[in-house]
CSV table of C-alpha atoms in Angstrom, one decimal:
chain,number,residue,atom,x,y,z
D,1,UNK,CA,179.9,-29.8,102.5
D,2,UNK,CA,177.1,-30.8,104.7
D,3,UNK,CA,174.2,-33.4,103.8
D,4,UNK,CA,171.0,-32.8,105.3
D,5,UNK,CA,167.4,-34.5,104.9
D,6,UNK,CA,165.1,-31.6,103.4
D,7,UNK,CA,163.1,-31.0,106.2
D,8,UNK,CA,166.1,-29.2,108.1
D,9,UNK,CA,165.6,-26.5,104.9
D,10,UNK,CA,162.4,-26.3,105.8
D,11,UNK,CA,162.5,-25.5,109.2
D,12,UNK,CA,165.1,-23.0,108.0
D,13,UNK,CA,162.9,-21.7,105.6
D,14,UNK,CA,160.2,-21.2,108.4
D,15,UNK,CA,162.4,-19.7,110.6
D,16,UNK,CA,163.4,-16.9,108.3
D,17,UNK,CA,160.3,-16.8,106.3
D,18,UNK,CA,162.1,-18.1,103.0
D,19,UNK,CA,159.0,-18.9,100.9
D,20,UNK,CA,160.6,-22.7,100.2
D,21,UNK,CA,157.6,-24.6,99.2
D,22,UNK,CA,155.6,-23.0,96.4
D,23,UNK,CA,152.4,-24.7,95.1
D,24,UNK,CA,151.4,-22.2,91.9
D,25,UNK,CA,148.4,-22.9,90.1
D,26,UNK,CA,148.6,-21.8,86.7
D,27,UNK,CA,145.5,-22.0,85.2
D,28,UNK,CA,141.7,-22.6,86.2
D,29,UNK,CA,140.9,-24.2,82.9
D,30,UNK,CA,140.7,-27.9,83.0
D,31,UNK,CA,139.7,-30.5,80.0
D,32,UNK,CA,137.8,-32.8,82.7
D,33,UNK,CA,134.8,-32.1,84.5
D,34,UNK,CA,135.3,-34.2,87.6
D,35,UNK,CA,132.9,-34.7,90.4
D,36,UNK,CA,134.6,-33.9,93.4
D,37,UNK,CA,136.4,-30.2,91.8
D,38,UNK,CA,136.8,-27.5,93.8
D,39,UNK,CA,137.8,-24.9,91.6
D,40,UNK,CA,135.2,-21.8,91.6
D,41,UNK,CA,136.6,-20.0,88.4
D,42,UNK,CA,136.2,-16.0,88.7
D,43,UNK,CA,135.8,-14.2,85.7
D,44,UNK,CA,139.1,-12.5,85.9
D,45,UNK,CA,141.7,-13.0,82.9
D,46,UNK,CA,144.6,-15.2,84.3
D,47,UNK,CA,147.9,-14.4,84.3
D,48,UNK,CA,149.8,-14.1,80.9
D,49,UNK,CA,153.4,-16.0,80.1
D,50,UNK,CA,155.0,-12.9,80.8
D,51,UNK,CA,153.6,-12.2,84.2
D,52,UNK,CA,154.1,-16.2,85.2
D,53,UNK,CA,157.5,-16.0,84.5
D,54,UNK,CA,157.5,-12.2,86.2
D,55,UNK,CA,156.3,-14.4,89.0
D,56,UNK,CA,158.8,-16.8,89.1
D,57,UNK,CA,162.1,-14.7,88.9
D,58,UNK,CA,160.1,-12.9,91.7
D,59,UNK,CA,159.8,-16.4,93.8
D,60,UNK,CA,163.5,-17.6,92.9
D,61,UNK,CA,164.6,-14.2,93.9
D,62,UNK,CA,162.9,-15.0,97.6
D,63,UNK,CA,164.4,-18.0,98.1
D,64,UNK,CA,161.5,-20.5,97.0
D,65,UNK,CA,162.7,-24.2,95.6
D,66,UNK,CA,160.8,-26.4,95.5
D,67,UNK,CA,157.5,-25.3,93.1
D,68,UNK,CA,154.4,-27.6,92.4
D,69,UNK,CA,152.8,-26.2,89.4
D,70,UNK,CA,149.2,-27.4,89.0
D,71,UNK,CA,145.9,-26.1,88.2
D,72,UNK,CA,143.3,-26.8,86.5
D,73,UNK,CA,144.9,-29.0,84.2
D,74,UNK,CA,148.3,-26.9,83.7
D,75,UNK,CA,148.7,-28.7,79.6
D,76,UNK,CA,145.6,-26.6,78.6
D,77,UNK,CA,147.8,-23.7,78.6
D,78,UNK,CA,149.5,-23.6,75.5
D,79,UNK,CA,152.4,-21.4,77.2
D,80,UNK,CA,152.8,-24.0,79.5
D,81,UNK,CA,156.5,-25.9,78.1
D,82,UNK,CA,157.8,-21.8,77.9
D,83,UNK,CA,156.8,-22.0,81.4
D,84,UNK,CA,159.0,-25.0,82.2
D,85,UNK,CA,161.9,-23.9,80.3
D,86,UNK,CA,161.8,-20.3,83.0
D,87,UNK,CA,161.3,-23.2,85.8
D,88,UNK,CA,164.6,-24.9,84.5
D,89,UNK,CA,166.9,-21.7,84.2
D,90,UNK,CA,165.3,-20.7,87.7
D,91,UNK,CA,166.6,-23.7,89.3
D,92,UNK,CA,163.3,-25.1,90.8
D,93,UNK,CA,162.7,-28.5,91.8
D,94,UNK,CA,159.8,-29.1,90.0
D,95,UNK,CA,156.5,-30.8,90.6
D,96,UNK,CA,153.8,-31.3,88.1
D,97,UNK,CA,150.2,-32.2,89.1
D,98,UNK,CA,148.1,-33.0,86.2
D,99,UNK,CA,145.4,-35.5,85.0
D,100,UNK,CA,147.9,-36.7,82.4
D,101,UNK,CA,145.4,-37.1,79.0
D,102,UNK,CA,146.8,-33.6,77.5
D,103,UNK,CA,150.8,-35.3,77.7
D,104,UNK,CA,151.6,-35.7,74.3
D,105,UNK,CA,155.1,-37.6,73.4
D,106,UNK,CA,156.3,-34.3,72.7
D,107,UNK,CA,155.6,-32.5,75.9
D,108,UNK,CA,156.9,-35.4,77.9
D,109,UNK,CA,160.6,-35.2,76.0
D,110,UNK,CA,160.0,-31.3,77.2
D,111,UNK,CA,158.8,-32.5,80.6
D,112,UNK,CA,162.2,-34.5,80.8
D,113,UNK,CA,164.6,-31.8,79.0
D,114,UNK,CA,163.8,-29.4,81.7
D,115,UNK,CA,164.6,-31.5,84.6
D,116,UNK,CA,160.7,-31.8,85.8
D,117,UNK,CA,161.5,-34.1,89.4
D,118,UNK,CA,158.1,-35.8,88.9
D,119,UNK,CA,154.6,-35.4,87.7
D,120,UNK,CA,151.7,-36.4,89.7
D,121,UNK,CA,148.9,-38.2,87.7
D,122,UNK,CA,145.4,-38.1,88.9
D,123,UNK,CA,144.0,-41.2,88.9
D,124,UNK,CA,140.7,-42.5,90.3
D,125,UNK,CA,140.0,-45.8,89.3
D,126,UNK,CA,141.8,-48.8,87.9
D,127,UNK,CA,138.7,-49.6,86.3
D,128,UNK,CA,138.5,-47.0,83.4
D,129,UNK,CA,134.7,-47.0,83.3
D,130,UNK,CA,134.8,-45.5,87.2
D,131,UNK,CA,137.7,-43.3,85.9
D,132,UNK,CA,136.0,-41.9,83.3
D,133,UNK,CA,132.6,-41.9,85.3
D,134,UNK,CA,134.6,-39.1,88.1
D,135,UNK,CA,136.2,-37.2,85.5
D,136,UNK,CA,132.6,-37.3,83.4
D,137,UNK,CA,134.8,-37.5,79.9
D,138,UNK,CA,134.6,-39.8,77.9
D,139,UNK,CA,137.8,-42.1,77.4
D,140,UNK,CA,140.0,-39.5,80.0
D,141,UNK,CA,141.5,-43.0,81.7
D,142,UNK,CA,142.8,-44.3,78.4
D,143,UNK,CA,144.1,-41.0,77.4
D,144,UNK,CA,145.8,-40.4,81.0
D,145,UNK,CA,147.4,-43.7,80.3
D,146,UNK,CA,148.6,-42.3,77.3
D,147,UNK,CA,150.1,-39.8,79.0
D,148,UNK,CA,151.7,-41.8,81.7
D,149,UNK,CA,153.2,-44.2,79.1
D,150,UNK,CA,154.6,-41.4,77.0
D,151,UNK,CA,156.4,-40.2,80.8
D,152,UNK,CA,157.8,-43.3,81.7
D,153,UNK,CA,159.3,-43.5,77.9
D,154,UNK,CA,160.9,-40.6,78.6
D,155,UNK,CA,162.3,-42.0,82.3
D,156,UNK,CA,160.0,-39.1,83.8
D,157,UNK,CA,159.4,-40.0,87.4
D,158,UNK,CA,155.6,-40.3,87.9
D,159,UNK,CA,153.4,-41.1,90.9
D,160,UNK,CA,149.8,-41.6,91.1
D,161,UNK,CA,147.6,-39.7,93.1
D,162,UNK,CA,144.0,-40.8,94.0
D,163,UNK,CA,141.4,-38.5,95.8
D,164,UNK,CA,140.3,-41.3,97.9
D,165,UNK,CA,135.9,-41.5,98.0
D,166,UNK,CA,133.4,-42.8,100.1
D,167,UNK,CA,131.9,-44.9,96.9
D,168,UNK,CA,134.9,-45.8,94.9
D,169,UNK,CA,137.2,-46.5,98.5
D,170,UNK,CA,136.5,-50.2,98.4
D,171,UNK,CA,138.9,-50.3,95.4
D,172,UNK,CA,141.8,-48.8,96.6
D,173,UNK,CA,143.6,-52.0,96.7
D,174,UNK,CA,143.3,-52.4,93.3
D,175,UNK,CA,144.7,-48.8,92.2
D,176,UNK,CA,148.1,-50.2,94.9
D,177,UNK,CA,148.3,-53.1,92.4
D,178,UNK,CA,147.8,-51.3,89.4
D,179,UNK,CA,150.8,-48.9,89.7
D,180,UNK,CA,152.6,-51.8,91.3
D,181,UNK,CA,152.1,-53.2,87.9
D,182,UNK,CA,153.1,-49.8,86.2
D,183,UNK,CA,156.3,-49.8,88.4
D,184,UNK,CA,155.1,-46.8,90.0
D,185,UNK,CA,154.6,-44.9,93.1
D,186,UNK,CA,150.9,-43.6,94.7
D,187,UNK,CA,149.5,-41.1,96.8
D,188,UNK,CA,146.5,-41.0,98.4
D,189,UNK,CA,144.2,-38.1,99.1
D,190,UNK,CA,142.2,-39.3,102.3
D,191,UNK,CA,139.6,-36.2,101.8
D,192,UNK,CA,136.9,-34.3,99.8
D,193,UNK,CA,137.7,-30.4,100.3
D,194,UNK,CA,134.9,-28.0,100.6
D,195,UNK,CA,135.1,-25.7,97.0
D,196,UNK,CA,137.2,-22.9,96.8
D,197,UNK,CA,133.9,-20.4,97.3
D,198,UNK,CA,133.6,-23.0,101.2
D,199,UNK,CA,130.3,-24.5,99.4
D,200,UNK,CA,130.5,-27.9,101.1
D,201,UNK,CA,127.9,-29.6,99.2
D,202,UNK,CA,130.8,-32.2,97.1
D,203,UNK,CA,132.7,-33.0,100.9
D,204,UNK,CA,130.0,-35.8,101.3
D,205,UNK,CA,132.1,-37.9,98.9
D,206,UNK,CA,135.1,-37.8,101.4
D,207,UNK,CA,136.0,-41.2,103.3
D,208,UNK,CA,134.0,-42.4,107.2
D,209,UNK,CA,136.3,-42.6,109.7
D,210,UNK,CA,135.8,-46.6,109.2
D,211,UNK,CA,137.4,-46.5,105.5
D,212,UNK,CA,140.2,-44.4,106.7
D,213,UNK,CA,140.8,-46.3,109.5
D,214,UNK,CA,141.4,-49.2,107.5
D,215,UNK,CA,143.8,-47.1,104.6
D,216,UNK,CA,145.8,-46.1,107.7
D,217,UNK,CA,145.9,-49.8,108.9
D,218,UNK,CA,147.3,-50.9,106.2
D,219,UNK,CA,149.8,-48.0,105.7
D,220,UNK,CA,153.7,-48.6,105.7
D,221,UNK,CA,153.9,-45.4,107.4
D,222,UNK,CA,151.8,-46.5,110.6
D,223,UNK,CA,155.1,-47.5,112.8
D,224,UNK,CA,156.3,-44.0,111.6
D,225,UNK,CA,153.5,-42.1,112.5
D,226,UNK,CA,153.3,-43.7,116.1
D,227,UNK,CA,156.6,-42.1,116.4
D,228,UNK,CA,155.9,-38.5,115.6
D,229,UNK,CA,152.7,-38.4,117.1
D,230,UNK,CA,154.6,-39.8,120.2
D,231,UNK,CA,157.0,-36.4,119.8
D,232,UNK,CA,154.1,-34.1,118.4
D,233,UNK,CA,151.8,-35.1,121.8
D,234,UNK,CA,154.5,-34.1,124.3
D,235,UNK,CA,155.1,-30.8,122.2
D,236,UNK,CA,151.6,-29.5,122.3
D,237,UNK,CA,152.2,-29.8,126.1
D,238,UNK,CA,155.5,-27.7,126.2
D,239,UNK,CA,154.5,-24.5,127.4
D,240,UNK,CA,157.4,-23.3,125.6
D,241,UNK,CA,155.6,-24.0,122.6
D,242,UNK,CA,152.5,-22.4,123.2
D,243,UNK,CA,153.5,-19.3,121.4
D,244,UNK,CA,155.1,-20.9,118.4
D,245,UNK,CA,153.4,-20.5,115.0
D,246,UNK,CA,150.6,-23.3,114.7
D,247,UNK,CA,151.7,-24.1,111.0
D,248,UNK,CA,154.3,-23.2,108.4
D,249,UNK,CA,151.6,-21.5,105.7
D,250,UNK,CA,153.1,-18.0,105.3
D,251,UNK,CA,156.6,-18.7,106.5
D,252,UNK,CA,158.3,-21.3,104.2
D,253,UNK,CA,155.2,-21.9,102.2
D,254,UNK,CA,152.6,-20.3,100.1
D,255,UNK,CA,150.0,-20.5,97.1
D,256,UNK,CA,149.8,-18.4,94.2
D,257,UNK,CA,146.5,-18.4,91.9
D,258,UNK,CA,146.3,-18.2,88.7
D,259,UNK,CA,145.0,-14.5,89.0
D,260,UNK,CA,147.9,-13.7,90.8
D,261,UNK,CA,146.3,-13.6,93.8
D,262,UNK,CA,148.9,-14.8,96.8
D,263,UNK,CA,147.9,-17.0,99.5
D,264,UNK,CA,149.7,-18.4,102.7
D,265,UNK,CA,149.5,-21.5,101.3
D,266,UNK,CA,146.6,-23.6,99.5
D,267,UNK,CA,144.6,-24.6,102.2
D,268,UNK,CA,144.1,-21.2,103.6
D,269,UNK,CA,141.9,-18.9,101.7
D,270,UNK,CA,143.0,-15.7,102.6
D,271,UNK,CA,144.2,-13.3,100.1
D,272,UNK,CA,147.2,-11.5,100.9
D,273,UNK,CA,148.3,-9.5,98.2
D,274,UNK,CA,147.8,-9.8,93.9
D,275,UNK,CA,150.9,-9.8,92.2
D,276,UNK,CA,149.8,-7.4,89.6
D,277,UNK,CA,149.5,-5.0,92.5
D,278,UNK,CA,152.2,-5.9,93.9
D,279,UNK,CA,156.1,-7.7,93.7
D,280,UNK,CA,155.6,-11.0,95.5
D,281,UNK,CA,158.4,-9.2,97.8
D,282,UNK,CA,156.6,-6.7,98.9
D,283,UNK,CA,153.4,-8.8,99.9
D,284,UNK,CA,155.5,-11.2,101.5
D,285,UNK,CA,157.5,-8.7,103.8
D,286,UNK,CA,154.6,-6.1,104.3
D,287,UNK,CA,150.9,-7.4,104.4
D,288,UNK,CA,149.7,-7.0,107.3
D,289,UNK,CA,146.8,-10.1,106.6
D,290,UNK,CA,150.2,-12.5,106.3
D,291,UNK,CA,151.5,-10.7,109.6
D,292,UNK,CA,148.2,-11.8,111.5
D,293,UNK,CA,148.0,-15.1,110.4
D,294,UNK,CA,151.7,-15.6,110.8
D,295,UNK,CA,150.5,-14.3,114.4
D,296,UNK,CA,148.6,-17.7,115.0
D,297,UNK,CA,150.0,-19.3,117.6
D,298,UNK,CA,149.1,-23.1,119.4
D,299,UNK,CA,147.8,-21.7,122.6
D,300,UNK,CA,144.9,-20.1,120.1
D,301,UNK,CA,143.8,-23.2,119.1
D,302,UNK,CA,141.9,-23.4,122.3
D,303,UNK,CA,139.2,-26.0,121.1
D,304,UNK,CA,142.2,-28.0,119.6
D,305,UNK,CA,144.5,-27.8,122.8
D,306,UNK,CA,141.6,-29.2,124.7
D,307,UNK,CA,141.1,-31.9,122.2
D,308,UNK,CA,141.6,-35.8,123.4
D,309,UNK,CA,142.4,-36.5,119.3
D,310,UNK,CA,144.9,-33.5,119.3
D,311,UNK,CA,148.1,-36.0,119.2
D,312,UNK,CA,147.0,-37.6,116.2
D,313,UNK,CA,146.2,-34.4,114.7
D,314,UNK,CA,148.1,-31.6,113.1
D,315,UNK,CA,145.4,-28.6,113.7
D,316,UNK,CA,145.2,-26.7,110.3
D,317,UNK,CA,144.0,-22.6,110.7
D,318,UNK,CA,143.2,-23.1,107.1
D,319,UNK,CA,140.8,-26.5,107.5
D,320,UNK,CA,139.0,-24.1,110.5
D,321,UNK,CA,138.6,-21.6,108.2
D,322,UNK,CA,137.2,-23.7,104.9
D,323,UNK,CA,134.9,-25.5,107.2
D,324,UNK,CA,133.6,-23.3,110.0
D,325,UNK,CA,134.8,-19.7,109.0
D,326,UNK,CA,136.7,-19.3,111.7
D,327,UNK,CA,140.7,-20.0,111.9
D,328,UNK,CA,140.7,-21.3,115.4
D,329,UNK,CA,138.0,-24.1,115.1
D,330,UNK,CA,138.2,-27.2,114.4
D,331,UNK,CA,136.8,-28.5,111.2
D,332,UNK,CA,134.9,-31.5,112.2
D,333,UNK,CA,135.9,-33.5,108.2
D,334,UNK,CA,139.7,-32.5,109.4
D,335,UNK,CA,139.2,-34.1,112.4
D,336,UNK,CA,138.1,-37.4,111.4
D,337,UNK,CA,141.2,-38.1,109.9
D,338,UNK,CA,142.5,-37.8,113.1
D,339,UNK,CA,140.1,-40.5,114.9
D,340,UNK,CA,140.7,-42.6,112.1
D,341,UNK,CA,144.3,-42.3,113.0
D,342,UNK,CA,143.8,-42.8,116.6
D,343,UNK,CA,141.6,-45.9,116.1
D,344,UNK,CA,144.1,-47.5,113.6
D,345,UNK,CA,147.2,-47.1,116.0
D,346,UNK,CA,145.2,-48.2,118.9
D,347,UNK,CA,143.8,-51.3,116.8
D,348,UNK,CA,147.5,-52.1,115.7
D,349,UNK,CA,148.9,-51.7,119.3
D,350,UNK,CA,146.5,-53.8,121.2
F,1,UNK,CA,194.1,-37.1,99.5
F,2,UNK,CA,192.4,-36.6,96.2
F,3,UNK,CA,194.0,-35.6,92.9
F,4,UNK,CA,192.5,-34.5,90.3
F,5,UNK,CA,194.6,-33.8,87.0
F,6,UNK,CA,194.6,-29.6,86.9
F,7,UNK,CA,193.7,-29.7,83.1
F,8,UNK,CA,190.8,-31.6,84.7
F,9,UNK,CA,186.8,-29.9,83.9
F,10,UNK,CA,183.5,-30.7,85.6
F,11,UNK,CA,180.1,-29.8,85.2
F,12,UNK,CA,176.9,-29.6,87.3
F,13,UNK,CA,175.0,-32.7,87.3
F,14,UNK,CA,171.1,-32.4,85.3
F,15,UNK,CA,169.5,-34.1,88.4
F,16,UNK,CA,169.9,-30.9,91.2
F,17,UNK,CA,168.8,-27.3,91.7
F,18,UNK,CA,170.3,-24.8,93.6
F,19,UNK,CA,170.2,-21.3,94.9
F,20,UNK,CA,172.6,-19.0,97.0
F,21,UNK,CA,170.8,-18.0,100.1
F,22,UNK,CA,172.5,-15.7,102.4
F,23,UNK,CA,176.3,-16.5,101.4
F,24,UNK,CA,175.5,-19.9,101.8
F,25,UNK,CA,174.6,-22.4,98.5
F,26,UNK,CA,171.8,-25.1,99.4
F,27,UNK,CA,171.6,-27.9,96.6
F,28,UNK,CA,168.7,-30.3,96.6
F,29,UNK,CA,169.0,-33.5,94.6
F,30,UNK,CA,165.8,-34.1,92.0
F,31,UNK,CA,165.6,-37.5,92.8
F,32,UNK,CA,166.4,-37.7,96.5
F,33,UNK,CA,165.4,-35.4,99.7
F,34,UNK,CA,168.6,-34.6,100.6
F,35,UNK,CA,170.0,-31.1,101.1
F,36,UNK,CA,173.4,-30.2,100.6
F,37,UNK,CA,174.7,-26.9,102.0
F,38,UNK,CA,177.9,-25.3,101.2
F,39,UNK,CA,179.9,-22.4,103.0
F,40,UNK,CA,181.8,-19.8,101.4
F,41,UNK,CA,184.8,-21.3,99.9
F,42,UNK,CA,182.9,-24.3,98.9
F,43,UNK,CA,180.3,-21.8,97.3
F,44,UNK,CA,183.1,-20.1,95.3
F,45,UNK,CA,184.3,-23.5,93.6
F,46,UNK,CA,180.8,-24.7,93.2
F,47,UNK,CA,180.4,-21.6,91.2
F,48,UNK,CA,183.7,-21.4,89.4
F,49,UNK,CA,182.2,-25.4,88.7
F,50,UNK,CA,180.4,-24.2,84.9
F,51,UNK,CA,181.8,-27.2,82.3
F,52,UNK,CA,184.7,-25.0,81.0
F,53,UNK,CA,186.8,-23.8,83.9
F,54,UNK,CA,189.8,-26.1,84.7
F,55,UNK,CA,190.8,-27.0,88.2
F,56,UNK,CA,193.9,-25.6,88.3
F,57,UNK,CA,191.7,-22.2,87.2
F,58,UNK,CA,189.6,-22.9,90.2
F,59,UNK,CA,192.1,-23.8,92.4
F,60,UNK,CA,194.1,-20.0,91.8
F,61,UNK,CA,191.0,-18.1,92.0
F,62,UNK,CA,190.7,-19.9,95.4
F,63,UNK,CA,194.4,-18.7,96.1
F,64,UNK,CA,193.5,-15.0,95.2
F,65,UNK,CA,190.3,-14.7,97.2
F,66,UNK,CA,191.3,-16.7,100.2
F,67,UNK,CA,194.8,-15.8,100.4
F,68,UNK,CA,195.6,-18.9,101.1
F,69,UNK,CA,198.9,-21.3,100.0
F,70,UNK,CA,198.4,-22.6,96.6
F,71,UNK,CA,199.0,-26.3,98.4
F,72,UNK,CA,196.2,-25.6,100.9
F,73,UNK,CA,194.1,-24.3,98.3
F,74,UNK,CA,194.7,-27.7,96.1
F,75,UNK,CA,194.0,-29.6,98.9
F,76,UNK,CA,190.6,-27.9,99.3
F,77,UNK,CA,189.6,-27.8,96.0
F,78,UNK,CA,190.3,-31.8,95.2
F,79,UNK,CA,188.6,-32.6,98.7
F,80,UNK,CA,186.0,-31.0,97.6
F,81,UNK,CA,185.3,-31.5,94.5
F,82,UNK,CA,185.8,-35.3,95.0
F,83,UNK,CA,183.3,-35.1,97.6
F,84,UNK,CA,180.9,-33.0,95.0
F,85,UNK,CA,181.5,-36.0,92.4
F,86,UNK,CA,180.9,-39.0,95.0
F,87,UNK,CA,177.6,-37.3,95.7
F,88,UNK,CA,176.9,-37.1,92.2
F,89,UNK,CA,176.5,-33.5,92.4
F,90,UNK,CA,179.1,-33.0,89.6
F,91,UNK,CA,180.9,-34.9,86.9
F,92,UNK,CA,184.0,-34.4,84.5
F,93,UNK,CA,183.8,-33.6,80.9
């Protein structure tokens, strides 16, 4: 028996186009109205409990793992502890990202019973007034703590995860000490994505390179990410890797809407295939829009190659394409995370 | 040399998935990111691992399939599945 870290399955998974990492957003629907959403609903019906779970024996049967089922807010389906039993007997690892306040005690012993690795709890605030002010409903912080408390009963693994914005960023110290006081982990989200329909009009909220610069400074992760932009600078200059794939999206990852619809993963907005057309097989191995993006390769990125920020940057076809329409360009909101970067290691190395 | 009493059973822990991919079984731990992979012989006892087989069950089935000496196969089998429990992979009934 050999003991590997997981990214050596992922790299596997790439290689042989094992769809590993599978982000599936179950439903649309959502019981907050936050400010910075970028679902675009379509007036399509979404898939039943019959076809999600068609879906997921489809998924296991390809190989994929490890599944993040969000949405939407995944607990306004009423399906959606059926849908977690199918995820158990499937043998996922999964991941649940939801805003918490629909967790009743009852779904978190389900949550728990069927092995759930850890839900993600949207957080924005540790002030509940600014909470409640980003979701626009009333009381959603104390009933998302509801939620959380219910999980952590339960011994349910749970991380918070804040969208990190311009107006609220001065407080992200505070949401650090408020799951430090919880006893649990956070993420942060260090931008404001243009809506699924590419209206950009919500990605003013995002961080300035200023306020980023300063979350990165005070990362644990900085020495790390020296390192592997260190490695990742003197690949982008092997000609041998000109021709590799520029990302994984379409080989060991992908997205699946709650329409069905199939993605190369969830930053890239191209439709490849609709599972009620289709066995998630037969997209994967035959569409020829996942053959061309699969086709992207680093020496396209011509912009990017040419870039001085391109070490501290992991160029995304699917950013390019949500900003600027095109898969090759640089999206200028994408970049910024990278001079942030740059300016943080460069402050911390002087 | 581990060894396990043959009337011994185990059963897969709560806290992993896994899938057969290609022959070969890959096992991720819930609560950790490591991967585990096993090859063929080590698949075949991870299977045969289900809560109600014993190990001397496991250990002939390995002898039938392998044609292999029932020592050799005993040997394997309590290697293994001592390595499966120190990983916390498995754990007797």
């Amino acid at each position: 028996m050999k003991r590997h870290p997981i990214e050596i399955l992922m790299n596997k998974g790439a290689k042989k186009k094992w769809p590993v990492n599978i982000h599936f957003d179950l439903t649309y629907k959502c019981n907050e109205r936050c400010i910075h959403c970028y679902v675009v609903k379509q007036k399509r019906k979404e898939l039943s409990l019959h076809e999600v779970k068609q879906a997921l024996f489809q998924l296991a049967d390809a190989h994929g793992l490890l599944l993040t089922l969000s949405g939407g807010e995944i607990f306004t389906r009423e399906d959606v502890l059926d849908i977690l039993m199918t995820t158990k007997k499937l043998n996922f690892r999964t991941v649940i990202l939801s805003n918490g306040s629909l967790i009743t005690a009852y779904a978190a012993k389900w949550i728990k019973k069927t092995n759930v690795a850890e839900v993600q709890i949207s957080i924005y605030n540790a002030d509940a007034h600014i909470h409640d002010t980003i979701t626009r409903s009333k009381n959603s912080f104390k009933q998302t703590m509801k939620g959380i408390g219910f999980l952590k009963k339960e011994g349910v693994r749970v991380v918070l995860k804040t969208p990190l914005m311009r107006h609220t960023f001065k407080d992200y110290k505070k949401i650090k000490l408020f799951a430090d006081k919880l006893g649990i982990e956070y993420l942060f989200g260090p931008v404001i994505l243009p809506k699924m329909n590419f209206d950009k009009s919500l990605t003013h909220l995002s961080p300035n390179v200023n306020q980023l610069k300063k979350l990165f400074l005070d990362s644990s992760t900085l020495k790390k990410d020296l390192e592997a932009i260190k490695i990742r600078a003197e690949s982008y200059n092997l000609k041998s890797n000109l021709n590799k794939p520029i990302c994984d999206g379409g080989f060991n990852r992908c997205y699946i809407s709650p329409y069905g619809d199939v993605f190369p993963c969830g930053t890239l907005r191209i439709k490849v295939g609709n599972l009620r057309d289709n066995t998630f097989r037969e997209i994967w191995d035959h569409s020829t829009a996942l053959r061309d993006i699969r086709g992207i390769s680093v020496k396209m990125m011509e912009e990017c190659l040419q870039c001085g920020l391109l070490a501290f940057c992991i160029p995304c076809p699917g950013m390019g394409h949500q900003g600027t329409g095109n898969l090759l360009k640089p999206y200028k909101l994408h970049c910024k995370i990278a001079l942030a970067k740059k300016k943080a290691i460069e402050k911390n190395t002087i | 040399m581990s060894n396990f009493s043959p009337n011994k059973v185990f059963s897969k822990c709560d806290k992993i998935v896994w899938r057969i991919i290609d022959g070969e079984t890959i096992i991720l731990g819930l609560e950790d990111r490591n991967v585990y992979t096993l090859n063929n012989v080590s698949t075949l006892i991870w299977n045969s691992i289900n809560g109600k087989a014993e190990i001397k069950v496991i250990i002939d089935k390995i002898v039938k399939e392998f044609r292999i000496s029932h020592k050799e196969a005993k040997q394997d089998v309590n290697d293994f599945i001592c390595d499966l429990e120190k990983n916390k992979l498995i754990a007797s009934k």
